[in-house]
Short mmCIF file of C-alpha atoms in Angstrom, two decimals:
data_model
loop_
_atom_site.label_atom_id
_atom_site.label_comp_id
_atom_site.label_asym_id
_atom_site.label_seq_id
_atom_site.Cartn_x
_atom_site.Cartn_y
_atom_site.Cartn_z
CA UNK R 1 -0.10 -0.11 0.05
CA UNK R 2 0.93 3.54 -0.19
CA UNK R 3 1.52 4.01 3.50
CA UNK R 4 1.58 2.25 6.89
CA UNK R 5 -2.11 0.90 7.59
CA UNK R 6 -3.33 0.29 11.08
CA UNK R 7 -6.62 -1.28 12.05
CA UNK R 8 -8.64 -0.69 14.08
CA UNK R 9 -8.38 2.84 14.15
CA UNK R 10 -10.50 2.94 17.43
CA UNK R 11 -11.06 0.23 19.97
CA UNK R 12 -13.05 0.43 22.98
CA UNK R 13 -13.00 -2.72 25.46
CA UNK R 14 -13.66 -3.65 29.02
CA UNK R 15 -11.16 -4.44 31.57
CA UNK R 16 -9.90 -8.02 31.18
CA UNK R 17 -10.79 -8.46 27.82
CA UNK R 18 -8.21 -9.54 24.82
CA UNK R 19 -7.50 -7.11 22.10
CA UNK R 20 -5.51 -7.52 18.84
CA UNK R 21 -4.14 -4.51 16.94
CA UNK R 22 -3.01 -4.90 13.14
CA UNK R 23 -0.29 -3.20 11.29
CA UNK R 24 0.29 -3.50 7.62
CA UNK R 25 3.44 -1.71 6.62
CA UNK R 26 4.79 -0.23 3.42
CA UNK R 27 5.37 -3.06 0.83
CA UNK R 28 9.01 -4.07 1.06
CA UNK R 29 9.73 -2.62 4.36
CA UNK R 30 11.73 -5.09 6.37
CA UNK R 31 11.90 -3.21 9.68
CA UNK R 32 8.72 -2.58 11.65
CA UNK R 33 8.28 -1.05 14.92
CA UNK R 34 5.51 -0.70 17.59
CA UNK R 35 5.38 2.32 19.98
CA UNK R 36 2.63 3.54 22.55
CA UNK R 37 1.77 7.24 22.92
CA UNK R 38 -0.12 8.24 26.09
CA UNK R 39 -1.83 11.59 26.03
CA UNK R 40 0.50 14.71 26.04
CA UNK R 41 3.57 12.37 25.86
CA UNK R 42 5.99 11.36 23.06
CA UNK R 43 5.71 7.62 21.78
CA UNK R 44 7.43 5.00 23.62
CA UNK R 45 9.21 2.20 22.06
CA UNK R 46 7.68 -1.32 22.43
CA UNK R 47 9.08 -3.67 19.89
CA UNK R 48 11.20 -3.77 16.87
CA UNK R 49 10.95 -6.49 14.10
CA UNK R 50 13.51 -7.17 11.49
CA UNK R 51 11.90 -9.56 8.93
CA UNK R 52 9.78 -12.13 10.92
CA UNK R 53 11.84 -12.02 14.06
CA UNK R 54 11.44 -9.62 17.23
CA UNK R 55 14.98 -8.28 17.20
CA UNK R 56 14.27 -6.13 20.34
CA UNK R 57 11.02 -6.56 22.50
CA UNK R 58 12.37 -4.85 25.72
CA UNK R 59 9.82 -2.07 25.56
CA UNK R 60 6.95 -4.27 26.13
CA UNK R 61 5.79 -3.31 29.50
CA UNK R 62 4.76 -6.86 30.78
CA UNK R 63 3.85 -10.44 29.65
CA UNK R 64 0.25 -9.32 28.88
CA UNK R 65 1.70 -7.73 25.79
CA UNK R 66 3.07 -9.74 22.75
CA UNK R 67 3.56 -9.10 19.11
CA UNK R 68 4.07 -11.39 15.98
CA UNK R 69 5.00 -10.93 12.17
CA UNK R 70 4.92 -14.44 10.85
CA UNK R 71 5.53 -13.69 7.30
CA UNK R 72 7.65 -10.60 7.60
CA UNK R 73 4.87 -8.20 6.51
CA UNK R 74 1.79 -7.64 8.53
CA UNK R 75 2.30 -7.58 12.39
CA UNK R 76 -0.23 -8.15 15.25
CA UNK R 77 0.14 -6.60 18.69
CA UNK R 78 -1.83 -8.59 21.26
CA UNK R 79 -2.93 -7.48 24.69
CA UNK R 80 -4.21 -9.91 27.37
CA UNK R 81 -6.40 -9.21 30.33
CA UNK R 82 -6.42 -5.47 29.52
CA UNK R 83 -6.36 -2.87 32.02
CA UNK R 84 -7.22 0.76 32.18
CA UNK R 85 -3.59 1.71 32.14
CA UNK R 86 -3.16 0.24 28.71
CA UNK R 87 -5.43 2.93 27.19
CA UNK R 88 -3.28 4.94 24.76
CA UNK R 89 -2.63 5.16 20.91
CA UNK R 90 -0.68 2.23 19.54
CA UNK R 91 1.53 3.43 16.69
CA UNK R 92 3.14 1.21 14.16
CA UNK R 93 5.99 2.44 11.78
CA UNK R 94 8.21 0.63 9.20
CA UNK R 95 11.39 1.41 7.54
CA UNK R 96 13.18 0.33 4.26
CA UNK R 97 16.75 0.72 5.22
CA UNK R 98 16.55 -1.08 8.58
CA UNK R 99 17.43 0.69 11.83
CA UNK R 100 18.93 3.76 10.67
CA UNK R 101 16.49 4.83 8.02
CA UNK R 102 13.58 7.16 7.97
CA UNK R 103 10.55 5.94 9.85
CA UNK R 104 7.15 6.05 8.16
CA UNK R 105 4.20 6.06 10.75
CA UNK R 106 0.64 4.74 10.60
CA UNK R 107 -2.30 6.95 12.08
CA UNK R 108 -2.16 4.65 15.04
CA UNK R 109 -4.99 2.64 16.76
CA UNK R 110 -6.56 4.40 19.76
CA UNK R 111 -7.29 1.96 22.60
CA UNK R 112 -9.74 2.82 25.45
CA UNK R 113 -10.10 0.28 28.28
CA UNK R 114 -13.05 1.10 30.35
CA UNK A 1 18.61 5.91 29.53
CA UNK A 2 18.20 8.53 26.93
CA UNK A 3 16.29 11.55 27.92
CA UNK A 4 14.81 14.02 25.46
CA UNK A 5 13.61 17.17 26.29
CA UNK A 6 11.67 19.72 24.28
CA UNK A 7 11.13 23.36 25.28
CA UNK A 8 8.83 25.21 25.10
CA UNK A 9 5.77 22.67 25.60
CA UNK A 10 3.72 25.27 23.59
CA UNK A 11 4.27 28.17 21.25
CA UNK A 12 1.72 30.75 19.74
CA UNK A 13 2.97 32.98 17.11
CA UNK A 14 1.41 35.51 14.50
CA UNK A 15 1.54 34.38 10.88
CA UNK A 16 4.84 35.09 8.94
CA UNK A 17 6.90 35.06 12.28
CA UNK A 18 9.92 32.50 12.28
CA UNK A 19 9.69 29.68 14.57
CA UNK A 20 12.44 28.22 16.82
CA UNK A 21 11.97 24.93 18.56
CA UNK A 22 14.35 23.39 20.70
CA UNK A 23 15.44 19.74 21.65
CA UNK A 24 18.01 18.56 23.98
CA UNK A 25 19.19 15.01 24.71
CA UNK A 26 21.24 13.57 27.58
CA UNK A 27 23.46 10.87 25.68
CA UNK A 28 25.36 12.29 22.68
CA UNK A 29 26.23 8.91 21.44
CA UNK A 30 23.43 8.90 18.78
CA UNK A 31 23.08 7.35 15.23
CA UNK A 32 20.63 9.93 14.14
CA UNK A 33 18.06 12.75 14.98
CA UNK A 34 14.47 13.05 13.44
CA UNK A 35 11.99 15.80 13.53
CA UNK A 36 8.46 14.78 13.03
CA UNK A 37 4.96 16.47 12.92
CA UNK A 38 1.89 15.20 14.34
CA UNK A 39 -1.55 16.59 13.79
CA UNK A 40 -4.37 16.05 16.26
CA UNK A 41 -5.65 12.55 16.16
CA UNK A 42 -3.12 11.53 13.48
CA UNK A 43 0.19 9.57 13.14
CA UNK A 44 3.59 11.22 12.81
CA UNK A 45 5.14 12.54 9.72
CA UNK A 46 8.90 12.75 9.16
CA UNK A 47 10.03 16.18 8.41
CA UNK A 48 13.97 15.93 8.54
CA UNK A 49 16.46 13.22 9.25
CA UNK A 50 19.99 14.16 10.45
CA UNK A 51 22.59 11.64 10.50
CA UNK A 52 25.18 11.88 13.46
CA UNK A 53 27.91 12.96 10.91
CA UNK A 54 25.81 15.91 9.77
CA UNK A 55 25.39 19.33 11.20
CA UNK A 56 22.10 20.30 9.57
CA UNK A 57 19.46 19.35 7.23
CA UNK A 58 17.10 21.72 5.07
CA UNK A 59 13.74 21.14 3.30
CA UNK A 60 11.96 24.03 2.11
CA UNK A 61 11.17 26.51 5.00
CA UNK A 62 12.44 24.02 7.51
CA UNK A 63 16.03 23.72 8.78
CA UNK A 64 17.30 21.60 11.53
CA UNK A 65 20.67 21.81 13.19
CA UNK A 66 22.39 19.22 15.28
CA UNK A 67 25.27 19.88 17.95
CA UNK A 68 26.05 16.14 18.89
CA UNK A 69 28.82 17.42 21.60
CA UNK A 70 26.31 19.49 23.46
CA UNK A 71 23.16 17.31 22.94
CA UNK A 72 21.17 19.73 21.16
CA UNK A 73 18.97 20.14 17.97
CA UNK A 74 16.96 23.13 16.84
CA UNK A 75 14.22 23.17 14.24
CA UNK A 76 13.72 26.41 12.59
CA UNK A 77 10.69 27.16 10.27
CA UNK A 78 10.77 30.29 8.33
CA UNK A 79 7.64 32.60 7.79
CA UNK A 80 5.12 30.57 9.54
CA UNK A 81 1.76 29.81 8.11
CA UNK A 82 -1.49 28.81 9.91
CA UNK A 83 -0.94 25.13 8.13
CA UNK A 84 2.19 24.91 10.29
CA UNK A 85 0.10 24.52 13.35
CA UNK A 86 0.78 21.11 14.76
CA UNK A 87 2.85 19.35 17.49
CA UNK A 88 6.55 19.05 16.69
CA UNK A 89 8.40 15.92 18.06
CA UNK A 90 11.98 15.41 18.25
CA UNK A 91 13.55 11.81 18.37
CA UNK A 92 16.94 10.42 18.64
CA UNK A 93 17.93 7.02 17.71
CA UNK A 94 20.79 6.05 20.71
CA UNK A 95 21.29 2.45 19.91
CA UNK A 96 20.65 2.09 16.14
CA UNK A 97 17.00 1.49 15.91
CA UNK A 98 15.18 2.52 19.08
CA UNK A 99 13.88 6.04 18.93
CA UNK A 100 13.47 8.05 22.11
CA UNK A 101 11.02 10.78 21.83
CA UNK A 102 10.49 14.09 23.46
CA UNK A 103 6.94 15.17 24.58
CA UNK A 104 6.68 17.72 21.68
CA UNK A 105 6.13 21.34 21.23
CA UNK A 106 2.66 22.22 20.10
CA UNK A 107 2.67 25.23 17.78
CA UNK A 108 -0.18 27.46 16.78
CA UNK A 109 0.20 29.95 14.11
CA UNK A 110 -2.43 32.73 14.31
CA UNK A 111 -3.67 34.21 11.14
#
């Protein structure tokens, strides 16, 4: 596609529920990133994929968060047993030149946990 | 841990005035620095990317400088327009892929 696509754009769920957020990067981009942005803050790093493997998942806040990229393209961020503190905008980005290239961000998935 | 600070947090100027946005970071061992623009409810758009070996980058009315040794970058926007109203975020790549962001400067350009 022309840009990074994220679905859903908005997700409202209840505390304790399971949520999946999808990211479709720019075609051919091997590097994919997930960031989380809370209101009034800059994005915080969650996880970085190079191809199919998670090269660095040190930003995932706890074991309720998990992300996959099975075929090296689309990625899914999975959140189990959601908590109110998980409410944020989850941003996905991709890059063609790997780590030091320009990042292209999607518009984000806004998650609200009631 | 890399800390990125942007001052001021908000800025309001009349149309036509030049904008100066500041970014400072604590660890000077960076690979690159990027400036992004974020419109309300939207994702981030990359404006300028400065590699660690460069001192500045320019694109149209935008110019960004980088002083690695002092841990500072400045984004200049010449002859501001109402369409420049947005939040501007600075981010540094300290370990070659992970970006550390500032909280941003929200700019309002008054017509």
